[in-house]
CSV table of C-alpha atoms and ligand atoms in Angstrom, one decimal:
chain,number,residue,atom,x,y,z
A,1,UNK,CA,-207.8,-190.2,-41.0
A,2,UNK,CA,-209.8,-187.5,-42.9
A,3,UNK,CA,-208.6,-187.6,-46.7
A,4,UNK,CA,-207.1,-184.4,-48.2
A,5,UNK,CA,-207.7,-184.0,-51.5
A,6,UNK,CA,-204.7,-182.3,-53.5
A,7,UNK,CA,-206.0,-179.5,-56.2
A,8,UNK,CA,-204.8,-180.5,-60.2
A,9,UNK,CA,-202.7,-179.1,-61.9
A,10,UNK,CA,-205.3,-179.4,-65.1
A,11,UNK,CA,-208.4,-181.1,-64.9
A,12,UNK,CA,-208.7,-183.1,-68.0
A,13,UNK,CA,-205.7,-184.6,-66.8
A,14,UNK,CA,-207.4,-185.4,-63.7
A,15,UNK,CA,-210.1,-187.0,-65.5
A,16,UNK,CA,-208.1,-189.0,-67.7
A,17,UNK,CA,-206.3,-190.9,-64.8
A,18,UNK,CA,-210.3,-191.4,-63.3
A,19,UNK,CA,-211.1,-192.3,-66.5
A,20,UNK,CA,-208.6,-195.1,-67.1
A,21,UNK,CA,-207.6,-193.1,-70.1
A,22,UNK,CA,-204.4,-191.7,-71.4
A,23,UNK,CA,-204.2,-188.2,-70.9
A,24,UNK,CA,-203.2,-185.7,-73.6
A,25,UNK,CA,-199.2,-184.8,-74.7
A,26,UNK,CA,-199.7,-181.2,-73.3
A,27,UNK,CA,-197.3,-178.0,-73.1
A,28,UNK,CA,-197.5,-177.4,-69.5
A,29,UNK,CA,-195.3,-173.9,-69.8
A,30,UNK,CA,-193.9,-172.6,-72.3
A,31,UNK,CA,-190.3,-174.6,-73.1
A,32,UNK,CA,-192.2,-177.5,-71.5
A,33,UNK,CA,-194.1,-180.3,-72.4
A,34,UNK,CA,-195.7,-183.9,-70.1
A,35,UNK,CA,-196.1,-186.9,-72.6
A,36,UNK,CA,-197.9,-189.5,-71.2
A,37,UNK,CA,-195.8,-193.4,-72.4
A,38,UNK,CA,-197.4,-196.3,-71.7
A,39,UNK,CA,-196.3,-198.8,-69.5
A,40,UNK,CA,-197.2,-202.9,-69.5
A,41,UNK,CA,-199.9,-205.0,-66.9
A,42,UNK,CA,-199.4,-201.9,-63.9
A,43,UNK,CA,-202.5,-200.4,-62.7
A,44,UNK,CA,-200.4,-197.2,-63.1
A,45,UNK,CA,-201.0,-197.3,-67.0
A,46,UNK,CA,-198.4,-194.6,-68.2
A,47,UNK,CA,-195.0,-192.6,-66.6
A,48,UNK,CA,-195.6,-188.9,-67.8
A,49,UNK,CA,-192.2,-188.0,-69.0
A,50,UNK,CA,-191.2,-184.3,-69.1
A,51,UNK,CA,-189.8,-182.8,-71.9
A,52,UNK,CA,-187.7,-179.6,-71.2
A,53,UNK,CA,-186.8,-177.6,-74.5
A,54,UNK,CA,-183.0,-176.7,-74.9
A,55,UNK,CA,-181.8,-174.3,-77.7
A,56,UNK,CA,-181.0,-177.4,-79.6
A,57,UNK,CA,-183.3,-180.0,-78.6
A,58,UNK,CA,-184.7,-181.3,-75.7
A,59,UNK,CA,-183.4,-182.9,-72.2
A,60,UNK,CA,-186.2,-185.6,-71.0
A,61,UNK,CA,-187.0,-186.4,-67.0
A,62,UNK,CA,-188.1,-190.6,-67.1
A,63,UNK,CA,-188.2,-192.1,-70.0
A,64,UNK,CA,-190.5,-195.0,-69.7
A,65,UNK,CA,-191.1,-199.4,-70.3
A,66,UNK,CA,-188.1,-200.6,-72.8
A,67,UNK,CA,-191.7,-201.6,-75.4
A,68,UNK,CA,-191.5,-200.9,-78.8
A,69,UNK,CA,-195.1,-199.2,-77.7
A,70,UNK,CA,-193.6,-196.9,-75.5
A,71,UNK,CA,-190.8,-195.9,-77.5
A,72,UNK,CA,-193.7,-195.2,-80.4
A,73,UNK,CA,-196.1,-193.1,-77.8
A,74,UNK,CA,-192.7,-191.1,-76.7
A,75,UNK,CA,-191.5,-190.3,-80.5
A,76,UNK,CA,-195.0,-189.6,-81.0
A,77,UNK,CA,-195.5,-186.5,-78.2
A,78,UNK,CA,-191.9,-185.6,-78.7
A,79,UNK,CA,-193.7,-185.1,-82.6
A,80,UNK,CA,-196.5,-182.7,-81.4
A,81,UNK,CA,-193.9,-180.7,-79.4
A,82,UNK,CA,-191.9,-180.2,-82.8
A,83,UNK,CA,-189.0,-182.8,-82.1
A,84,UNK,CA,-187.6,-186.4,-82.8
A,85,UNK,CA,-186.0,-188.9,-80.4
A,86,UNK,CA,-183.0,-188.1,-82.2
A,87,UNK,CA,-183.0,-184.6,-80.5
A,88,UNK,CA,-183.0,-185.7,-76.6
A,89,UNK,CA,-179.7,-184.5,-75.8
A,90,UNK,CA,-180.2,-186.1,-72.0
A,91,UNK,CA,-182.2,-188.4,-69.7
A,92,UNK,CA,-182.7,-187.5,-66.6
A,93,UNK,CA,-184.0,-190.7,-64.4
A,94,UNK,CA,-185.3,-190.5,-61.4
A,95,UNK,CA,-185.0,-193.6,-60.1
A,96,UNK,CA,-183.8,-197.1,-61.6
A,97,UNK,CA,-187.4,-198.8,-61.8
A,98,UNK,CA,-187.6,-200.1,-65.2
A,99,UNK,CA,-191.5,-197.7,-66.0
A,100,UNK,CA,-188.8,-194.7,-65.5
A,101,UNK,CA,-185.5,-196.3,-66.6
A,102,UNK,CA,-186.1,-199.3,-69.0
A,103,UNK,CA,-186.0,-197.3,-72.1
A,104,UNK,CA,-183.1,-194.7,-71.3
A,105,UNK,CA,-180.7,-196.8,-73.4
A,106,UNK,CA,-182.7,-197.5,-76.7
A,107,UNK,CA,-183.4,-193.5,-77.0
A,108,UNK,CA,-179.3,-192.7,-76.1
A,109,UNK,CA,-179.0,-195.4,-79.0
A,110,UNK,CA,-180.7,-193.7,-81.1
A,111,UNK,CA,-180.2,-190.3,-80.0
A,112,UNK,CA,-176.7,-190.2,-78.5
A,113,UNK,CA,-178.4,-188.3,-75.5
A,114,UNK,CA,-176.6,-188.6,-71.9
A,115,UNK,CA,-178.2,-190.7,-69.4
A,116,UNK,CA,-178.1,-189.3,-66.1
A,117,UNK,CA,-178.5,-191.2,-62.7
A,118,UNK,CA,-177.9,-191.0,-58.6
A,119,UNK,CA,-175.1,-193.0,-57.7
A,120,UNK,CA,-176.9,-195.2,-54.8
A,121,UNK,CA,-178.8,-196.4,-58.1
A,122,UNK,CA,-176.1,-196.6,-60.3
A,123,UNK,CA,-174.7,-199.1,-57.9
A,124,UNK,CA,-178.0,-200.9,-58.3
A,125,UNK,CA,-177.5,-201.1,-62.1
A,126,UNK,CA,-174.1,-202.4,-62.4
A,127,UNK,CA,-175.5,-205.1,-59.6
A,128,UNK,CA,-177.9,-206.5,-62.2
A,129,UNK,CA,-175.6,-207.1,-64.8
A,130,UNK,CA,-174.2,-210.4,-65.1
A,131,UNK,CA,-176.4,-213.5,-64.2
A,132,UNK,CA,-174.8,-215.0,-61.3
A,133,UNK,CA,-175.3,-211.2,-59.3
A,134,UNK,CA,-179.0,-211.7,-60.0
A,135,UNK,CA,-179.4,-214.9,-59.0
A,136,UNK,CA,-177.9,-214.3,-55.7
A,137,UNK,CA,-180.2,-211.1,-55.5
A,138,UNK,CA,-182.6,-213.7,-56.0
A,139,UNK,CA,-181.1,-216.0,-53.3
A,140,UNK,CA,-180.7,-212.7,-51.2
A,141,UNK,CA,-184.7,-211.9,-51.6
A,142,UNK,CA,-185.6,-215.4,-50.2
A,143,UNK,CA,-183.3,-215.7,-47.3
A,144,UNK,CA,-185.1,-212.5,-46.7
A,145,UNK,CA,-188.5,-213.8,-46.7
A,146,UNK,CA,-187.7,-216.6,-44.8
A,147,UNK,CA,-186.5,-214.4,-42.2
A,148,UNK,CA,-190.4,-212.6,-42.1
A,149,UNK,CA,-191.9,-216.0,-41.7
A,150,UNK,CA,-193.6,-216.3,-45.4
A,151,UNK,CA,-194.9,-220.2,-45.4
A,152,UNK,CA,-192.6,-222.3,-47.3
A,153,UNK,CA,-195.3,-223.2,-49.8
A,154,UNK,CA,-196.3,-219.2,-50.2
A,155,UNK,CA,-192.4,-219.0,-50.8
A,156,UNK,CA,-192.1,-220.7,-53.9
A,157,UNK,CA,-195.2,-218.5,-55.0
A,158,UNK,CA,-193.5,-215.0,-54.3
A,159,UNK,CA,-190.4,-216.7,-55.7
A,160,UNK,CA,-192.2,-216.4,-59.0
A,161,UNK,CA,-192.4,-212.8,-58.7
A,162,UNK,CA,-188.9,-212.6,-58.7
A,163,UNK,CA,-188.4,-213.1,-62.5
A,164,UNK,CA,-189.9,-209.5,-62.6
A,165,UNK,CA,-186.3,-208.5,-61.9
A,166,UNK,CA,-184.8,-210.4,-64.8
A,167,UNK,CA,-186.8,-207.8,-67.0
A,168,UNK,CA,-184.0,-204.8,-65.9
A,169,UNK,CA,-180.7,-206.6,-66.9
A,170,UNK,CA,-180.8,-204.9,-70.1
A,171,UNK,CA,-180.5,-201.5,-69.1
A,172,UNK,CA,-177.6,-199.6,-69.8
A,173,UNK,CA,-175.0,-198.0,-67.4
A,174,UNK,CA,-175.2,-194.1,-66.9
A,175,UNK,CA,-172.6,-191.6,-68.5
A,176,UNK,CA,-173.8,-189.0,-65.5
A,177,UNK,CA,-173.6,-189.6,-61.9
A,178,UNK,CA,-175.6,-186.9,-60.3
A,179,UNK,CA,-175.5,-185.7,-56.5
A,180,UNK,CA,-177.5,-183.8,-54.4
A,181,UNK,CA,-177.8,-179.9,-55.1
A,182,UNK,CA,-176.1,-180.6,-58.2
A,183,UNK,CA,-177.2,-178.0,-61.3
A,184,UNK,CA,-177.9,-180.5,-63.9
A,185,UNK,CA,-176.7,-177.5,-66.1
A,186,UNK,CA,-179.3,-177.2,-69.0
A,187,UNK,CA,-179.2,-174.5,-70.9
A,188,UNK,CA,-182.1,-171.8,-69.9
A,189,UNK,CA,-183.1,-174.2,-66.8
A,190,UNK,CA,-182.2,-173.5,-63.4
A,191,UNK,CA,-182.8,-177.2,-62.9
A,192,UNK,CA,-181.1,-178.9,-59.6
A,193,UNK,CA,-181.4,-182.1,-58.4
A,194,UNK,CA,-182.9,-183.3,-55.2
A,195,UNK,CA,-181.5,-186.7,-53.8
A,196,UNK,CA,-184.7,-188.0,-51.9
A,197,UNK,CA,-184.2,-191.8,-51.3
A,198,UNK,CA,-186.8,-194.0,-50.2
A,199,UNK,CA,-188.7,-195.4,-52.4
A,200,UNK,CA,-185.4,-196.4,-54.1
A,201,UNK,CA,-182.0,-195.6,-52.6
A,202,UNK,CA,-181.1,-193.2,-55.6
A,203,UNK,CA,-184.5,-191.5,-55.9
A,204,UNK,CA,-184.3,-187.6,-57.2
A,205,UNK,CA,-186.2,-185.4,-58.0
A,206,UNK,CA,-185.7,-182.6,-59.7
A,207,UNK,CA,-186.6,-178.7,-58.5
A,208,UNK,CA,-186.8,-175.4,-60.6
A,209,UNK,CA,-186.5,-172.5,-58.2
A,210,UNK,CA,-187.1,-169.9,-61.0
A,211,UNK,CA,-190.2,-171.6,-62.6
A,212,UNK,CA,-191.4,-173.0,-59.0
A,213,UNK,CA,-191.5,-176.4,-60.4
A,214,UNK,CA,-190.9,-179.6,-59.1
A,215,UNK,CA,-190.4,-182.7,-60.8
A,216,UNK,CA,-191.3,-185.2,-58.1
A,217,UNK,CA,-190.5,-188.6,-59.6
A,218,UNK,CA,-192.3,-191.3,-57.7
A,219,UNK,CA,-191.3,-189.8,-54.2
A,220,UNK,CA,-194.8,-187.3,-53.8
A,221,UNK,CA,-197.9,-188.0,-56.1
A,222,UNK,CA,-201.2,-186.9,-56.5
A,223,UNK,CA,-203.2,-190.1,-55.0
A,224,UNK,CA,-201.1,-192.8,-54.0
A,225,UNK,CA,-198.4,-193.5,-51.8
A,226,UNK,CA,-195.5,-195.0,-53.6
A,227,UNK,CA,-193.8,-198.2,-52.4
A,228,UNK,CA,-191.3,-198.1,-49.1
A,229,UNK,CA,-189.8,-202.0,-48.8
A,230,UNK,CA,-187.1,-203.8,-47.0
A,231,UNK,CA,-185.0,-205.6,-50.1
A,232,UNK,CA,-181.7,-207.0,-50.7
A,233,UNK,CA,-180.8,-203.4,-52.0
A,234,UNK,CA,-182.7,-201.2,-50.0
A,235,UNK,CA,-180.5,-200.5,-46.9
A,236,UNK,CA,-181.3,-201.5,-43.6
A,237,UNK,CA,-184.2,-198.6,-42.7
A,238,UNK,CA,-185.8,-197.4,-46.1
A,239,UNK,CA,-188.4,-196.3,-44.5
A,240,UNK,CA,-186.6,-193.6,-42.1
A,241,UNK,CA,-184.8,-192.2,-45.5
A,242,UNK,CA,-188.4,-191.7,-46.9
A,243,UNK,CA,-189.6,-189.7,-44.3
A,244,UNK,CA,-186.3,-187.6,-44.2
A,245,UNK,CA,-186.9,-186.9,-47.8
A,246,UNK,CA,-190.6,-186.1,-47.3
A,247,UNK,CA,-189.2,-183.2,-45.0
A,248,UNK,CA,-186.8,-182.0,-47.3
A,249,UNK,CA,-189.2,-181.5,-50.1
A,250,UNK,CA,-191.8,-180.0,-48.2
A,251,UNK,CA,-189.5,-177.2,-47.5
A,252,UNK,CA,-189.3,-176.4,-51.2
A,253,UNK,CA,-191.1,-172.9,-52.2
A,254,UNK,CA,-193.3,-174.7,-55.5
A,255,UNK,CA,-196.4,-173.5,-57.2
A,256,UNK,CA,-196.8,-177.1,-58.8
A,257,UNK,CA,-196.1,-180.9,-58.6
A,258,UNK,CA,-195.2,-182.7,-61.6
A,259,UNK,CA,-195.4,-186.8,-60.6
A,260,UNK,CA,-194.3,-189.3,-62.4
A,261,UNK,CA,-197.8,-190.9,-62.5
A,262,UNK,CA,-201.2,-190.0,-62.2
A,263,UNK,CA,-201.6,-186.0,-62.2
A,264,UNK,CA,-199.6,-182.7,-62.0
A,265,UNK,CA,-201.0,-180.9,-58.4
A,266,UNK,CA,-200.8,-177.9,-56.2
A,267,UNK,CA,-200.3,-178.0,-52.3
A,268,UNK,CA,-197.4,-180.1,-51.9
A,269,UNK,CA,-196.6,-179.0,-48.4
A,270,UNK,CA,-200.3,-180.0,-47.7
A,271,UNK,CA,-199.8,-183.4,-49.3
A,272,UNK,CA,-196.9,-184.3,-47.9
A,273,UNK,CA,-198.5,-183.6,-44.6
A,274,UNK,CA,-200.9,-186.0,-45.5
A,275,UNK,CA,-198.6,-189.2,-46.4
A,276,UNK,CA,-196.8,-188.4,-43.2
A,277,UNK,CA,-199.8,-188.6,-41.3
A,278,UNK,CA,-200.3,-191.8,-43.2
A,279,UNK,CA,-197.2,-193.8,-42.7
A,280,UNK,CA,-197.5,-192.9,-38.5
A,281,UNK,CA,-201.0,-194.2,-38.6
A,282,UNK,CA,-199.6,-197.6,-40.5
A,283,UNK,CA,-196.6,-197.4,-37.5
A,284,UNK,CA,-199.3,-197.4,-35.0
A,285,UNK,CA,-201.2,-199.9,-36.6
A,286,UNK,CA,-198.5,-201.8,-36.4
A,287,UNK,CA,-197.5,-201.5,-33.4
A,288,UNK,CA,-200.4,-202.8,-32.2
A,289,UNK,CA,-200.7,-205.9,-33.9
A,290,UNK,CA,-196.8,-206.9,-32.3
A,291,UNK,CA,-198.0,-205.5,-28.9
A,292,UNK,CA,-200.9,-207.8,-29.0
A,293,UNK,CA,-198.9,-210.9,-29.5
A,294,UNK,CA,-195.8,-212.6,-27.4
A,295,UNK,CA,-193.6,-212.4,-30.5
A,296,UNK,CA,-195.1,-212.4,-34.5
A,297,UNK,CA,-193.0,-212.7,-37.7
A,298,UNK,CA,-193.5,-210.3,-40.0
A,299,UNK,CA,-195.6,-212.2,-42.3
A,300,UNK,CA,-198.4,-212.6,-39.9
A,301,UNK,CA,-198.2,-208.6,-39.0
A,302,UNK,CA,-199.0,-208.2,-42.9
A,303,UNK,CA,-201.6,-210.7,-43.0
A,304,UNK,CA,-203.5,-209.0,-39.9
A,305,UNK,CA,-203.1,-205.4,-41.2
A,306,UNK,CA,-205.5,-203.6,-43.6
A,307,UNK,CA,-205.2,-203.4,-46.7
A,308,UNK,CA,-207.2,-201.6,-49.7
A,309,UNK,CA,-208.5,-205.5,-50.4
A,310,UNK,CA,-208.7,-208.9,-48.5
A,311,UNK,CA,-205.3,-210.4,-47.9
A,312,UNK,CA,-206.3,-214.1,-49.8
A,313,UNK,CA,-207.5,-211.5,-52.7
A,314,UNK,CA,-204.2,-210.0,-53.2
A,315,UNK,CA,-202.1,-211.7,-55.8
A,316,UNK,CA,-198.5,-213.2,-55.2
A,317,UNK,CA,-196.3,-210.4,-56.4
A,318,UNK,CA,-198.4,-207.5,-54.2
A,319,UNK,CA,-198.2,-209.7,-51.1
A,320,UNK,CA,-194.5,-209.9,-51.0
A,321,UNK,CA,-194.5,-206.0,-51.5
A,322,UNK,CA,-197.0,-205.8,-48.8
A,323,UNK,CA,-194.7,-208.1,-46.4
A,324,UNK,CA,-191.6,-206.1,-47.5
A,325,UNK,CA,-193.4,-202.4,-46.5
A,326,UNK,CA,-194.5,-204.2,-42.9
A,327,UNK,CA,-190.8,-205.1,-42.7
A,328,UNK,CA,-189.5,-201.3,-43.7
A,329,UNK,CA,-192.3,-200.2,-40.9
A,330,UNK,CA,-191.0,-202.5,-38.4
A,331,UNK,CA,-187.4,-201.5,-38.6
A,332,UNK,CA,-188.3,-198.2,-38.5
A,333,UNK,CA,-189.8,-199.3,-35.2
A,334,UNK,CA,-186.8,-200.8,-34.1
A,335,UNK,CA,-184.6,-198.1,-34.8
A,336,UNK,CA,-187.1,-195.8,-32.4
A,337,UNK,CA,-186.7,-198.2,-29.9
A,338,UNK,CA,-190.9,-198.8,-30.1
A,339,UNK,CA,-190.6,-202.5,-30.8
A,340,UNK,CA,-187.7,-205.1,-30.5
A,341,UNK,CA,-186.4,-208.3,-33.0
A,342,UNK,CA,-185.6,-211.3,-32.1
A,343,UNK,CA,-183.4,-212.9,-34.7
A,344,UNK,CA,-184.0,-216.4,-36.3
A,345,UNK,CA,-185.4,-218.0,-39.0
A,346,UNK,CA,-188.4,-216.3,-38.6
A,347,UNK,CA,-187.3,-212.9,-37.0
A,348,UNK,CA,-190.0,-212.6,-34.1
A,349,UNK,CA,-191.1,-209.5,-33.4
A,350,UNK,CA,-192.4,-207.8,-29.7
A,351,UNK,CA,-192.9,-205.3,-28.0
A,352,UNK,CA,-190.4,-202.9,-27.2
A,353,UNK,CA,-191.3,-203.5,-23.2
A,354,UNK,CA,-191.4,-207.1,-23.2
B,1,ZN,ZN1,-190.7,-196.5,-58.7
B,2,ZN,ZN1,-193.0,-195.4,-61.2
């Protein structure tokens, strides 16, 4: 598939994400600023959080890791825009991932500031609260990967990667539900939200008509393509959300992207093209791994795929992603009537003919 190569936004910003460096706080219009917060052990390095200037402080889209180092690198680039964490009236979040989410409730601490969320991730939230919902998310997860045939000694390995979900109890419950189309209401913004599920059930993102903006989230970035799994809380066919979504964005008359990662581009009809072109080139990979084979599990689809590095190379945690995104491709399969499941402990997997 020939790569198209989206335009930035702003060069040295470019060049900092190439660079493995943290790009600058920057005033990308006037009334609106992208601080760059660092987030912990993710080859994704910082969430750039908007600021958007209100006559008496600012509203924030993302807020970033609950680290004492990101709450430090957000006061700071608040600082060189002229404000104080205590000024963020509101939070914006586009999705519940804790790089976007995790710190929402320390700044409302401090700050008082709203905190404003989907629903379909609200839900999410409230999920995670008490210990006995998360260990039956965690229960949930592995009856799951049984299901894809993961090897029960590879099991207790991805098991591991579970605890990474015991890092988002502590987040805090939303004062704002918001819904798609809704005007989120800031003062001077023509700001409305965008409900584009996906890569999380709740994902929005956020779309000024007047300024041409759009504040993408994780749901269209410059480079890479964000994470579309089967989970215990993803609903049954993520994968046919995402590429709904995809559409409805690409509809949207915008000059510029701002992700929530990498760099701010142009062409977003042009790159949404391109992940779309992606994801039906991974469908008919797929495909063709099940049509080869007199029923396959899911895990050995994802082990015979390919991947940006050898399968035995990629560590536990990425491997359960990678058999959870097979899983979202195969029931978006299923759904289109291109391959069939048989049910059992594993699932098999043929061809729709067979
Ligand atoms: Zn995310
Ligand atoms: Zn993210």
């Amino acid at each position: 598939m020939a790569k198209f190569v989206v335009t930035p936004a702003n060069e040295t910003q470019r060049e900092a994400w190439i660079g493995k460096t943290i790009p600058e706080v920057e005033r990308v219009r006037p009334g609106l600023w992208s601080i760059p917060v660092p987030i912990p052990i993710n080859p994704l390095r910082y969430v750039l959080v908007y600021a958007l200037e209100l006559p008496d402080g600012v509203a924030i889209i993302d807020a970033g890791w609950n680290t004492d180092e990101a709450y430090d690198a957000l006061a700071a680039g608040l600082g060189v825009a002229g404000y104080a964490i205590t000024d963020v009236k509101g939070i914006l979040v586009t999705h519940i991932h804790p790089d976007h989410y995790g710190l929402a409730g320390r700044i409302r601490e401090a700050s008082g500031a709203w905190i404003a969320l989907h629903p379909a991730d609200a839900r999410l939230v409230r999920d995670r609260y008490d210990d006995a919902a998360i260990d039956s998310l965690v229960e949930r997860e592995r009856a799951l990967l049984v299901r894809c045939g993961v090897p029960a000694m590879t099991l207790d390995e991805l098991a591991g990667a579970s605890m990474m979900i015991r890092h988002m109890v502590s987040m805090a419950k939303p004062d704002r539900l918001v819904e798609d189309g809704d005007d989120l209401g800031l003062p001077g913004w023509d700001l409305r939200a965008l409900w584009t599920p996906g890569h999380s059930p709740g994902h929005l993102c956020f779309v000024s008509p007047g300024r041409r903006l759009l504040f993408s989230g994780d749901h269209v970035l410059a480079k890479i393509t964000p994470i579309v799994a089967v989970h215990p809380q993803s609903g049954p066919n993520p994968l046919a959300d995402y590429l709904d979504s995809l559409a409805a964005v690409r509809k949207l008359d915008v000059e510029e992207v701002l992700p929530a990662h990498e760099y701010r581009f142009l062409e977003l009809a042009e790159r949404v093209d391109y992940v779309l072109a992606h994801h039906d080139e991974r469908l008919a990979e797929i495909e063709q791994v099940v049509g080869a084979r007199d029923g396959v599990a899911c895990w050995d689809v994802a082990t015979r795929l390919t991947w940006s590095r050898p399968w035995e190379t990629i560590p536990p945690y990425m491997r359960r992603s990678a058999n959870n995104e097979t899983l979202a491709h195969l029931a978006w399969l299923e759904a289109k009537g291109r391959v069939r499941r048989v049910a059992g402990e594993p699932d098999l997997w043929f061809p729709a003919a067979g």
